[in-house]
Amino acid sequence: MNETDRLSAATRSLTGASAFAFGLLGMVLFAAPTWSAERFSWNVSPFVTMTIGGWCLGTAVMGWIAVRDWKWGNVYPILLYLWAFAALELGVLVWFRDALRLDVALAWPYVGALLLGLVAAIFGLADLVRLRPSLREGSVFPPWARVLLVIFIVFVGFLAIVAASKSGGAPEQSVFPEPLSAFTVRAFGAFYLSLAIGAVPLIWARSMRPALAYMWAGLALIVPITAAALVHLDRFDFGAHPRQALYLGAYGVTTVIILLVGLWARGGARMTSRE
């Protein structure tokens, strides 16, 4: 039996290439949302464009974290997210191919980044079958942390199901403060489902290490997405539509939980090192 704790160098290179592509695209979408909205793959507002840019930037950072460490037992939830994100978002493009615009400046950079991610996923899945990388044990995964994990999975999974079940665009009184096309709603749903897919295997994890890696990496998504919302804060009307507070609140609460769990883990690590 081949003993290894890493996937192949080819998968690592492809993951790095897709992260680089997502990073470049994300910077354009995030920094120039109005210009990008007019040249994106489908009809979107500057707010949505900047939010998708946040997804891309966060995905790029997560890819970089995975490539830097590259021990399967530490980064497998991150890699599962990356693979799912590329495959599911490409699936959304196929689903709405009639509304897809490929004759605009940012169409092929977006499609190309997703295709690179999909190729990395195919190589990675082949590595899993061929190499069977080990999952090493580490710090204990406390029950309360698993409860928080399950709550997170149920929450983002619910968002994905709601997005997939909508027959049309989101209403103006929805949690997101702008009306969304069915195309955009499905793209949001694919993003949330990818997060859930990355987190599900952690329910059975024997170590806290990959969960911590996934949480810290998740901040790379939360920060730019929240920043996009704050830049477009004038789109929100919390008085008339109080549910819109859930959009910012969910990211804020998640950030606080990640920081508290991270501080707890670091405190435990310091106590262990003194013993």
mmCIF file of N, CA and C in Angstrom, residues 7 11-12 15-16 18-19 22 55-88 117-118 120-121 124-125 128 135 149 152 191 193-203 205 208-221 258:
data_model
loop_
_atom_site.group_PDB
_atom_site.id
_atom_site.type_symbol
_atom_site.label_atom_id
_atom_site.label_comp_id
_atom_site.label_asym_id
_atom_site.label_seq_id
_atom_site.Cartn_x
_atom_site.Cartn_y
_atom_site.Cartn_z
ATOM 1 N N LEU A 7 -1.470 14.767 -2.184
ATOM 2 C CA LEU A 7 -1.840 14.482 -3.557
ATOM 3 C C LEU A 7 -0.653 14.795 -4.463
ATOM 4 N N THR A 11 -1.560 17.863 -9.465
ATOM 5 C CA THR A 11 -2.768 18.446 -8.880
ATOM 6 C C THR A 11 -2.427 19.725 -8.137
ATOM 7 N N ARG A 12 -1.296 19.732 -7.471
ATOM 8 C CA ARG A 12 -0.870 20.934 -6.750
ATOM 9 C C ARG A 12 -0.657 22.094 -7.711
ATOM 10 N N THR A 15 -4.010 23.325 -9.012
ATOM 11 C CA THR A 15 -4.704 24.075 -7.967
ATOM 12 C C THR A 15 -4.122 25.476 -7.844
ATOM 13 N N GLY A 16 -2.800 25.568 -7.897
ATOM 14 C CA GLY A 16 -2.161 26.877 -7.847
ATOM 15 C C GLY A 16 -2.520 27.738 -9.043
ATOM 16 N N SER A 18 -5.285 27.570 -10.885
ATOM 17 C CA SER A 18 -6.675 28.026 -10.780
ATOM 18 C C SER A 18 -6.807 29.111 -9.723
ATOM 19 N N ALA A 19 -6.063 28.984 -8.626
ATOM 20 C CA ALA A 19 -6.093 30.024 -7.593
ATOM 21 C C ALA A 19 -5.587 31.354 -8.155
ATOM 22 N N PHE A 22 -8.330 32.773 -10.418
ATOM 23 C CA PHE A 22 -9.418 33.336 -9.621
ATOM 24 C C PHE A 22 -8.980 34.650 -8.969
ATOM 25 N N TRP A 55 -16.150 36.211 -3.931
ATOM 26 C CA TRP A 55 -16.040 34.745 -4.005
ATOM 27 C C TRP A 55 -14.712 34.351 -4.645
ATOM 28 N N CYS A 56 -14.402 35.012 -5.753
ATOM 29 C CA CYS A 56 -13.185 34.659 -6.496
ATOM 30 C C CYS A 56 -11.930 34.943 -5.676
ATOM 31 N N LEU A 57 -11.887 36.095 -5.009
ATOM 32 C CA LEU A 57 -10.726 36.426 -4.186
ATOM 33 C C LEU A 57 -10.576 35.430 -3.041
ATOM 34 N N GLY A 58 -11.692 35.112 -2.361
ATOM 35 C CA GLY A 58 -11.633 34.160 -1.277
ATOM 36 C C GLY A 58 -11.223 32.784 -1.747
ATOM 37 N N THR A 59 -11.753 32.370 -2.899
ATOM 38 C CA THR A 59 -11.388 31.070 -3.463
ATOM 39 C C THR A 59 -9.907 31.030 -3.814
ATOM 40 N N ALA A 60 -9.386 32.142 -4.311
ATOM 41 C CA ALA A 60 -7.951 32.213 -4.627
ATOM 42 C C ALA A 60 -7.106 32.036 -3.370
ATOM 43 N N VAL A 61 -7.475 32.713 -2.289
ATOM 44 C CA VAL A 61 -6.735 32.582 -1.036
ATOM 45 C C VAL A 61 -6.828 31.158 -0.498
ATOM 46 N N MET A 62 -8.007 30.558 -0.589
ATOM 47 C CA MET A 62 -8.166 29.179 -0.123
ATOM 48 C C MET A 62 -7.288 28.230 -0.939
ATOM 49 N N GLY A 63 -7.229 28.457 -2.250
ATOM 50 C CA GLY A 63 -6.344 27.641 -3.080
ATOM 51 C C GLY A 63 -4.890 27.812 -2.693
ATOM 52 N N TRP A 64 -4.494 29.044 -2.404
ATOM 53 C CA TRP A 64 -3.117 29.301 -1.997
ATOM 54 C C TRP A 64 -2.804 28.611 -0.671
ATOM 55 N N ILE A 65 -3.745 28.646 0.272
ATOM 56 C CA ILE A 65 -3.547 27.973 1.560
ATOM 57 C C ILE A 65 -3.366 26.472 1.357
ATOM 58 N N ALA A 66 -4.196 25.891 0.486
ATOM 59 C CA ALA A 66 -4.089 24.455 0.222
ATOM 60 C C ALA A 66 -2.751 24.102 -0.416
ATOM 61 N N VAL A 67 -2.338 24.900 -1.394
ATOM 62 C CA VAL A 67 -1.077 24.626 -2.089
ATOM 63 C C VAL A 67 0.109 24.787 -1.149
ATOM 64 N N ARG A 68 0.062 25.773 -0.270
ATOM 65 C CA ARG A 68 1.169 26.010 0.652
ATOM 66 C C ARG A 68 1.355 24.849 1.620
ATOM 67 N N ASP A 69 0.268 24.324 2.153
ATOM 68 C CA ASP A 69 0.354 23.212 3.111
ATOM 69 C C ASP A 69 0.465 21.884 2.378
ATOM 70 N N TRP A 70 -0.546 21.561 1.612
ATOM 71 C CA TRP A 70 -0.642 20.404 0.718
ATOM 72 C C TRP A 70 -0.660 19.053 1.436
ATOM 73 N N LYS A 71 -0.815 19.031 2.738
ATOM 74 C CA LYS A 71 -1.034 17.763 3.429
ATOM 75 C C LYS A 71 -2.532 17.483 3.407
ATOM 76 N N TRP A 72 -2.921 16.381 2.816
ATOM 77 C CA TRP A 72 -4.318 16.057 2.635
ATOM 78 C C TRP A 72 -5.085 16.113 3.952
ATOM 79 N N GLY A 73 -4.506 15.599 5.003
ATOM 80 C CA GLY A 73 -5.186 15.573 6.291
ATOM 81 C C GLY A 73 -5.455 16.939 6.872
ATOM 82 N N ASN A 74 -4.751 17.954 6.402
ATOM 83 C CA ASN A 74 -4.950 19.325 6.889
ATOM 84 C C ASN A 74 -5.894 20.138 6.016
ATOM 85 N N VAL A 75 -5.860 19.897 4.707
ATOM 86 C CA VAL A 75 -6.555 20.807 3.785
ATOM 87 C C VAL A 75 -7.655 20.144 2.965
ATOM 88 N N TYR A 76 -8.031 18.919 3.283
ATOM 89 C CA TYR A 76 -9.029 18.256 2.429
ATOM 90 C C TYR A 76 -10.364 18.992 2.361
ATOM 91 N N PRO A 77 -10.847 19.635 3.454
ATOM 92 C CA PRO A 77 -12.113 20.367 3.282
ATOM 93 C C PRO A 77 -11.972 21.554 2.336
ATOM 94 N N ILE A 78 -10.807 22.199 2.349
ATOM 95 C CA ILE A 78 -10.574 23.321 1.430
ATOM 96 C C ILE A 78 -10.570 22.825 -0.007
ATOM 97 N N LEU A 79 -9.875 21.721 -0.257
ATOM 98 C CA LEU A 79 -9.819 21.178 -1.614
ATOM 99 C C LEU A 79 -11.201 20.727 -2.086
ATOM 100 N N LEU A 80 -11.971 20.114 -1.201
ATOM 101 C CA LEU A 80 -13.319 19.699 -1.582
ATOM 102 C C LEU A 80 -14.172 20.909 -1.952
ATOM 103 N N TYR A 81 -14.020 22.000 -1.210
ATOM 104 C CA TYR A 81 -14.739 23.228 -1.566
ATOM 105 C C TYR A 81 -14.305 23.716 -2.948
ATOM 106 N N LEU A 82 -13.004 23.769 -3.187
ATOM 107 C CA LEU A 82 -12.497 24.264 -4.464
ATOM 108 C C LEU A 82 -13.025 23.423 -5.628
ATOM 109 N N TRP A 83 -12.992 22.110 -5.462
ATOM 110 C CA TRP A 83 -13.467 21.225 -6.518
ATOM 111 C C TRP A 83 -14.959 21.400 -6.759
ATOM 112 N N ALA A 84 -15.728 21.456 -5.667
ATOM 113 C CA ALA A 84 -17.178 21.603 -5.790
ATOM 114 C C ALA A 84 -17.545 22.949 -6.396
ATOM 115 N N PHE A 85 -16.852 24.012 -5.986
ATOM 116 C CA PHE A 85 -17.153 25.348 -6.485
ATOM 117 C C PHE A 85 -16.985 25.398 -7.999
ATOM 118 N N ALA A 86 -15.874 24.868 -8.503
ATOM 119 C CA ALA A 86 -15.629 24.888 -9.950
ATOM 120 C C ALA A 86 -16.682 24.068 -10.691
ATOM 121 N N ALA A 87 -16.960 22.870 -10.210
ATOM 122 C CA ALA A 87 -17.906 21.993 -10.907
ATOM 123 C C ALA A 87 -19.328 22.552 -10.868
ATOM 124 N N LEU A 88 -19.764 23.020 -9.704
ATOM 125 C CA LEU A 88 -21.141 23.493 -9.570
ATOM 126 C C LEU A 88 -21.376 24.798 -10.317
ATOM 127 N N GLY A 117 -10.158 25.020 -12.421
ATOM 128 C CA GLY A 117 -10.555 24.397 -11.169
ATOM 129 C C GLY A 117 -11.132 23.014 -11.374
ATOM 130 N N LEU A 118 -11.911 22.824 -12.450
ATOM 131 C CA LEU A 118 -12.488 21.513 -12.734
ATOM 132 C C LEU A 118 -11.411 20.503 -13.101
ATOM 133 N N ALA A 120 -8.316 20.595 -12.105
ATOM 134 C CA ALA A 120 -7.653 20.285 -10.835
ATOM 135 C C ALA A 120 -8.477 19.286 -10.031
ATOM 136 N N ALA A 121 -9.797 19.435 -10.064
ATOM 137 C CA ALA A 121 -10.668 18.503 -9.341
ATOM 138 C C ALA A 121 -10.568 17.097 -9.917
ATOM 139 N N GLY A 124 -7.340 15.679 -8.879
ATOM 140 C CA GLY A 124 -7.367 15.409 -7.452
ATOM 141 C C GLY A 124 -8.159 14.163 -7.108
ATOM 142 N N LEU A 125 -9.311 13.982 -7.737
ATOM 143 C CA LEU A 125 -10.111 12.790 -7.489
ATOM 144 C C LEU A 125 -9.380 11.536 -7.955
ATOM 145 N N LEU A 128 -6.915 10.676 -5.330
ATOM 146 C CA LEU A 128 -7.527 10.037 -4.160
ATOM 147 C C LEU A 128 -7.678 8.536 -4.375
ATOM 148 N N LEU A 135 -5.178 10.316 6.579
ATOM 149 C CA LEU A 135 -5.730 11.348 7.443
ATOM 150 C C LEU A 135 -5.104 11.172 8.818
ATOM 151 N N LEU A 149 -20.437 23.003 13.751
ATOM 152 C CA LEU A 149 -20.206 22.593 12.368
ATOM 153 C C LEU A 149 -21.505 22.126 11.714
ATOM 154 N N PHE A 152 -23.688 25.034 10.891
ATOM 155 C CA PHE A 152 -23.196 25.713 9.689
ATOM 156 C C PHE A 152 -23.612 24.956 8.430
ATOM 157 N N PHE A 191 -22.544 28.355 -4.802
ATOM 158 C CA PHE A 191 -21.515 28.799 -3.860
ATOM 159 C C PHE A 191 -21.781 28.239 -2.469
ATOM 160 N N LEU A 193 -23.669 25.668 -1.626
ATOM 161 C CA LEU A 193 -23.574 24.206 -1.625
ATOM 162 C C LEU A 193 -22.112 23.762 -1.595
ATOM 163 N N SER A 194 -21.243 24.491 -2.267
ATOM 164 C CA SER A 194 -19.810 24.175 -2.248
ATOM 165 C C SER A 194 -19.248 24.271 -0.835
ATOM 166 N N LEU A 195 -19.669 25.310 -0.100
ATOM 167 C CA LEU A 195 -19.226 25.456 1.279
ATOM 168 C C LEU A 195 -19.689 24.276 2.128
ATOM 169 N N ALA A 196 -20.925 23.837 1.909
ATOM 170 C CA ALA A 196 -21.445 22.704 2.664
ATOM 171 C C ALA A 196 -20.693 21.422 2.322
ATOM 172 N N ILE A 197 -20.398 21.206 1.052
ATOM 173 C CA ILE A 197 -19.679 20.003 0.629
ATOM 174 C C ILE A 197 -18.302 19.945 1.273
ATOM 175 N N GLY A 198 -17.629 21.083 1.346
ATOM 176 C CA GLY A 198 -16.325 21.103 1.991
ATOM 177 C C GLY A 198 -16.393 20.780 3.467
ATOM 178 N N ALA A 199 -17.498 21.160 4.117
ATOM 179 C CA ALA A 199 -17.616 20.998 5.569
ATOM 180 C C ALA A 199 -18.135 19.631 5.992
ATOM 181 N N VAL A 200 -18.934 18.966 5.161
ATOM 182 C CA VAL A 200 -19.592 17.716 5.574
ATOM 183 C C VAL A 200 -18.624 16.649 6.089
ATOM 184 N N PRO A 201 -17.495 16.374 5.401
ATOM 185 C CA PRO A 201 -16.603 15.318 5.917
ATOM 186 C C PRO A 201 -16.022 15.622 7.294
ATOM 187 N N LEU A 202 -16.031 16.882 7.699
ATOM 188 C CA LEU A 202 -15.482 17.237 9.008
ATOM 189 C C LEU A 202 -16.337 16.698 10.153
ATOM 190 N N ILE A 203 -17.568 16.314 9.865
ATOM 191 C CA ILE A 203 -18.421 15.732 10.906
ATOM 192 C C ILE A 203 -17.766 14.489 11.494
ATOM 193 N N ALA A 205 -14.404 13.910 11.309
ATOM 194 C CA ALA A 205 -12.965 14.151 11.459
ATOM 195 C C ALA A 205 -12.481 13.723 12.846
ATOM 196 N N MET A 208 -9.050 18.264 14.970
ATOM 197 C CA MET A 208 -9.575 19.618 14.835
ATOM 198 C C MET A 208 -8.815 20.398 13.755
ATOM 199 N N ARG A 209 -7.651 19.923 13.380
ATOM 200 C CA ARG A 209 -6.774 20.684 12.489
ATOM 201 C C ARG A 209 -7.423 21.052 11.152
ATOM 202 N N PRO A 210 -8.033 20.101 10.417
ATOM 203 C CA PRO A 210 -8.646 20.506 9.137
ATOM 204 C C PRO A 210 -9.828 21.444 9.315
ATOM 205 N N ALA A 211 -10.565 21.295 10.422
ATOM 206 C CA ALA A 211 -11.683 22.206 10.680
ATOM 207 C C ALA A 211 -11.178 23.624 10.904
ATOM 208 N N LEU A 212 -10.097 23.755 11.659
ATOM 209 C CA LEU A 212 -9.515 25.077 11.891
ATOM 210 C C LEU A 212 -8.996 25.682 10.590
ATOM 211 N N ALA A 213 -8.376 24.851 9.756
ATOM 212 C CA ALA A 213 -7.884 25.340 8.471
ATOM 213 C C ALA A 213 -9.038 25.840 7.609
ATOM 214 N N TYR A 214 -10.148 25.114 7.627
ATOM 215 C CA TYR A 214 -11.314 25.504 6.831
ATOM 216 C C TYR A 214 -11.932 26.792 7.363
ATOM 217 N N MET A 215 -11.976 26.927 8.677
ATOM 218 C CA MET A 215 -12.535 28.139 9.268
ATOM 219 C C MET A 215 -11.691 29.359 8.945
ATOM 220 N N TRP A 216 -10.377 29.261 9.166
ATOM 221 C CA TRP A 216 -9.513 30.407 8.886
ATOM 222 C C TRP A 216 -9.549 30.763 7.406
ATOM 223 N N ALA A 217 -9.559 29.738 6.550
ATOM 224 C CA ALA A 217 -9.636 30.002 5.115
ATOM 225 C C ALA A 217 -10.964 30.663 4.760
ATOM 226 N N GLY A 218 -12.022 30.285 5.486
ATOM 227 C CA GLY A 218 -13.328 30.871 5.224
ATOM 228 C C GLY A 218 -13.371 32.372 5.440
ATOM 229 N N LEU A 219 -12.502 32.877 6.319
ATOM 230 C CA LEU A 219 -12.451 34.331 6.522
ATOM 231 C C LEU A 219 -12.054 35.053 5.241
ATOM 232 N N ALA A 220 -11.293 34.370 4.389
ATOM 233 C CA ALA A 220 -10.902 34.972 3.114
ATOM 234 C C ALA A 220 -12.102 35.187 2.206
ATOM 235 N N LEU A 221 -13.165 34.423 2.417
ATOM 236 C CA LEU A 221 -14.416 34.647 1.692
ATOM 237 C C LEU A 221 -15.277 35.710 2.373
ATOM 238 N N ILE A 258 -15.757 32.079 14.328
ATOM 239 C CA ILE A 258 -14.437 31.628 13.864
ATOM 240 C C ILE A 258 -13.334 32.178 14.755
#
